[in-house]
Amino acid sequence: MIPLSEGENVLGRVDGAAAWIDSPSVSRRHARIVVSGGKATLEDLGSKNGTYLRGEKLSSAARLTDEDEIRLGRVRMTFRVLAGTASTQTDTES
């Protein structure tokens, strides 16, 4: 699991990428996920081998939803939205 930050999250082989992907089919700055206001979008950054969302090649930014399949070159991954973690409930004896 790779947690994403608010704002731009670069996916690729460049140092400092939010998700560093060690594959020759992935460009240095392959794609990015932008998180803003609780929503996320995926955008290809001019990669050689393409960015795919739900099996379709991206030609513009697209909104991500929970359990979307993303493919960067030959590398497949799943985008997940995790609900905020709540505090542990304290049991009291009556």
Coordinates of N, CA and C in Angstrom, one line a residue, residues 2-94:
I2 N 0.5 2.2 -0.8 CA 1.3 3.5 -0.9 C 0.3 4.6 -0.6
P3 N 0.4 5.2 0.5 CA -0.5 6.4 0.8 C -0.2 7.6 0.0
L4 N -1.2 8.2 -0.5 CA -1.0 9.4 -1.4 C -1.3 10.7 -0.5
S5 N -0.6 11.8 -0.9 CA -0.7 13.0 -0.2 C -1.7 13.9 -1.0
E6 N -2.2 14.9 -0.3 CA -3.0 15.9 -1.0 C -2.1 16.6 -2.0
G7 N -2.6 16.9 -3.2 CA -1.8 17.5 -4.3 C -1.3 16.5 -5.3
E8 N -0.2 16.8 -5.9 CA 0.4 15.9 -7.0 C 1.2 14.7 -6.4
N9 N 0.9 13.5 -6.9 CA 1.7 12.3 -6.6 C 2.1 11.7 -7.9
V10 N 3.5 11.8 -8.2 CA 4.0 11.3 -9.4 C 4.3 9.8 -9.3
L11 N 3.9 9.0 -10.3 CA 4.2 7.6 -10.4 C 5.2 7.4 -11.5
G12 N 6.3 6.7 -11.2 CA 7.3 6.4 -12.2 C 8.7 6.0 -11.6
R13 N 9.7 6.2 -12.4 CA 11.1 5.8 -11.9 C 11.9 6.9 -11.5
V14 N 11.4 8.1 -11.3 CA 12.2 9.3 -10.9 C 12.4 9.3 -9.4
D15 N 13.5 9.7 -8.9 CA 13.8 9.8 -7.5 C 12.7 10.8 -6.9
G16 N 12.2 10.4 -5.8 CA 11.2 11.2 -5.1 C 9.8 11.0 -5.6
A17 N 9.5 10.0 -6.4 CA 8.2 9.7 -6.9 C 7.3 9.2 -5.7
A18 N 6.1 9.5 -5.7 CA 5.2 9.0 -4.6 C 5.1 7.5 -4.7
A19 N 5.2 7.0 -5.9 CA 5.2 5.5 -6.1 C 6.3 5.3 -7.1
W20 N 7.5 4.8 -6.6 CA 8.6 4.5 -7.4 C 8.4 3.1 -7.9
I21 N 8.4 2.9 -9.3 CA 8.1 1.7 -9.9 C 9.3 1.2 -10.7
D22 N 9.9 0.1 -10.3 CA 11.1 -0.4 -10.9 C 10.7 -1.3 -12.1
S23 N 10.4 -0.7 -13.2 CA 10.1 -1.5 -14.4 C 10.5 -0.8 -15.7
P24 N 11.2 -1.5 -16.6 CA 11.6 -0.8 -17.8 C 10.4 -0.3 -18.7
S25 N 9.2 -0.8 -18.4 CA 8.1 -0.3 -19.2 C 7.4 1.0 -18.6
V26 N 8.0 1.4 -17.5 CA 7.5 2.6 -16.9 C 8.4 3.8 -17.1
S27 N 7.9 4.9 -17.5 CA 8.7 6.1 -17.7 C 9.2 6.7 -16.4
R28 N 10.2 7.6 -16.4 CA 10.6 8.3 -15.2 C 9.5 9.0 -14.5
R29 N 8.8 9.9 -15.3 CA 7.6 10.6 -14.8 C 6.5 10.1 -15.7
H30 N 5.9 8.9 -15.3 CA 5.0 8.2 -16.2 C 3.6 8.8 -16.1
A31 N 3.1 9.0 -14.9 CA 1.7 9.5 -14.6 C 1.7 10.2 -13.3
R32 N 0.5 10.8 -13.0 CA 0.4 11.4 -11.7 C -1.1 11.2 -11.3
I33 N -1.2 11.1 -9.9 CA -2.5 11.1 -9.3 C -2.6 12.4 -8.5
V34 N -3.6 13.2 -8.8 CA -3.8 14.5 -8.0 C -5.0 14.3 -7.1
V35 N -4.7 14.5 -5.8 CA -5.7 14.4 -4.7 C -6.1 15.8 -4.3
S36 N -7.4 16.0 -4.4 CA -7.9 17.4 -4.0 C -9.3 17.3 -3.5
G37 N -9.6 17.8 -2.3 CA -10.9 17.8 -1.8 C -11.5 16.4 -1.7
G38 N -10.8 15.4 -1.3 CA -11.3 14.1 -1.1 C -11.5 13.3 -2.4
K39 N -11.1 13.9 -3.6 CA -11.2 13.2 -4.9 C -9.9 13.1 -5.5
A40 N -9.7 12.1 -6.4 CA -8.4 11.8 -7.0 C -8.6 11.7 -8.5
T41 N -7.7 12.2 -9.3 CA -7.7 12.1 -10.7 C -6.3 11.5 -11.2
L42 N -6.4 10.7 -12.3 CA -5.2 10.1 -12.9 C -4.9 10.8 -14.2
E43 N -3.6 11.1 -14.5 CA -3.2 11.7 -15.7 C -1.9 11.1 -16.2
D44 N -1.8 10.8 -17.5 CA -0.6 10.4 -18.1 C 0.3 11.6 -18.3
L45 N 1.6 11.4 -18.1 CA 2.5 12.5 -18.3 C 3.4 12.4 -19.5
G46 N 2.8 11.9 -20.6 CA 3.5 11.7 -21.9 C 4.4 10.5 -21.9
S47 N 4.0 9.5 -21.2 CA 4.8 8.2 -21.1 C 4.8 7.5 -22.5
K48 N 5.9 6.7 -22.7 CA 6.1 6.0 -23.9 C 5.1 4.8 -24.1
N49 N 4.8 4.2 -22.9 CA 4.0 2.9 -23.0 C 2.6 3.1 -22.5
G50 N 2.2 4.3 -22.2 CA 0.8 4.6 -21.9 C 0.4 4.3 -20.5
T51 N -0.7 5.0 -20.1 CA -1.4 4.9 -18.8 C -2.8 4.4 -19.1
Y52 N -3.3 3.4 -18.5 CA -4.6 2.8 -18.7 C -5.4 2.8 -17.4
L53 N -6.7 3.1 -17.5 CA -7.6 3.1 -16.4 C -8.8 2.3 -16.8
R54 N -9.1 1.3 -16.0 CA -10.2 0.3 -16.3 C -10.0 -0.3 -17.7
G55 N -8.8 -0.5 -18.2 CA -8.5 -1.1 -19.5 C -8.5 -0.1 -20.7
E56 N -8.8 1.1 -20.4 CA -8.8 2.1 -21.5 C -7.6 3.0 -21.4
K57 N -7.0 3.3 -22.5 CA -5.8 4.2 -22.6 C -6.3 5.6 -22.3
L58 N -5.6 6.3 -21.4 CA -5.9 7.7 -21.0 C -5.4 8.7 -22.1
S59 N -6.3 9.6 -22.4 CA -5.9 10.7 -23.3 C -6.1 12.0 -22.6
S60 N -6.7 12.0 -21.5 CA -6.9 13.2 -20.6 C -7.1 12.7 -19.2
A61 N -7.1 13.7 -18.2 CA -7.2 13.3 -16.8 C -8.6 12.6 -16.6
A62 N -8.6 11.6 -15.7 CA -9.8 10.9 -15.4 C -9.9 10.7 -13.9
R63 N -11.2 10.7 -13.4 CA -11.4 10.6 -12.0 C -11.3 9.1 -11.6
L64 N -10.7 8.9 -10.5 CA -10.5 7.6 -9.9 C -11.5 7.3 -8.9
T65 N -11.9 6.0 -8.8 CA -12.9 5.5 -7.8 C -12.2 4.3 -7.2
D66 N -12.8 3.9 -6.0 CA -12.3 2.8 -5.3 C -12.2 1.5 -6.1
E67 N -11.1 0.8 -6.0 CA -10.8 -0.5 -6.7 C -10.6 -0.3 -8.2
D68 N -10.4 0.9 -8.7 CA -10.0 1.0 -10.1 C -8.7 0.3 -10.4
E69 N -8.7 -0.3 -11.6 CA -7.4 -0.9 -12.1 C -6.7 0.1 -12.9
I70 N -5.4 0.3 -12.5 CA -4.5 1.2 -13.3 C -3.4 0.4 -13.9
R71 N -3.0 0.7 -15.1 CA -1.8 0.0 -15.7 C -0.9 1.1 -16.2
L72 N 0.4 1.0 -15.8 CA 1.4 1.9 -16.3 C 2.4 1.0 -17.1
G73 N 2.4 1.1 -18.4 CA 3.2 0.2 -19.2 C 2.6 -1.2 -19.0
R74 N 3.5 -2.1 -18.4 CA 3.0 -3.5 -18.1 C 2.7 -3.7 -16.7
V75 N 2.8 -2.6 -15.8 CA 2.6 -2.8 -14.4 C 1.2 -2.5 -14.0
R76 N 0.5 -3.4 -13.4 CA -0.9 -3.2 -12.9 C -0.9 -2.9 -11.4
M77 N -1.8 -2.1 -11.1 CA -2.0 -1.8 -9.7 C -3.5 -1.4 -9.5
T78 N -3.9 -1.4 -8.2 CA -5.3 -1.1 -7.9 C -5.4 0.1 -7.0
F79 N -6.2 1.1 -7.3 CA -6.4 2.3 -6.6 C -7.4 2.0 -5.5
R80 N -7.1 2.3 -4.2 CA -8.0 2.0 -3.1 C -8.3 3.3 -2.4
V81 N -9.5 3.5 -1.9 CA -9.9 4.6 -1.0 C -10.1 4.0 0.3
L82 N -9.3 4.4 1.3 CA -9.5 3.9 2.6 C -10.2 4.9 3.5
A83 N -11.2 4.5 4.2 CA -11.9 5.4 5.1 C -11.0 5.8 6.3
G84 N -11.3 6.9 6.8 CA -10.5 7.4 7.9 C -10.6 6.4 9.1
T85 N -9.5 6.4 9.8 CA -9.5 5.4 11.0 C -10.2 6.1 12.2
A86 N -11.1 5.5 12.8 CA -11.8 6.0 14.0 C -11.0 5.6 15.2
S87 N -11.3 6.2 16.3 CA -10.7 5.9 17.6 C -11.3 4.5 18.0
T88 N -10.5 3.8 18.8 CA -11.0 2.6 19.4 C -12.0 2.9 20.4
Q89 N -13.1 2.1 20.4 CA -14.2 2.3 21.4 C -13.7 1.7 22.7
T90 N -13.9 2.4 23.8 CA -13.6 1.9 25.1 C -14.8 1.2 25.7
D91 N -14.7 -0.1 26.1 CA -15.8 -0.8 26.7 C -15.8 -0.4 28.2
T92 N -17.0 -0.2 28.7 CA -17.1 0.1 30.2 C -17.9 -1.0 30.8
E93 N -17.6 -1.3 32.0 CA -18.4 -2.3 32.7 C -19.6 -1.6 33.4
S94 N -20.7 -2.2 33.4 CA -21.9 -1.7 34.0 C -22.2 -2.3 35.3

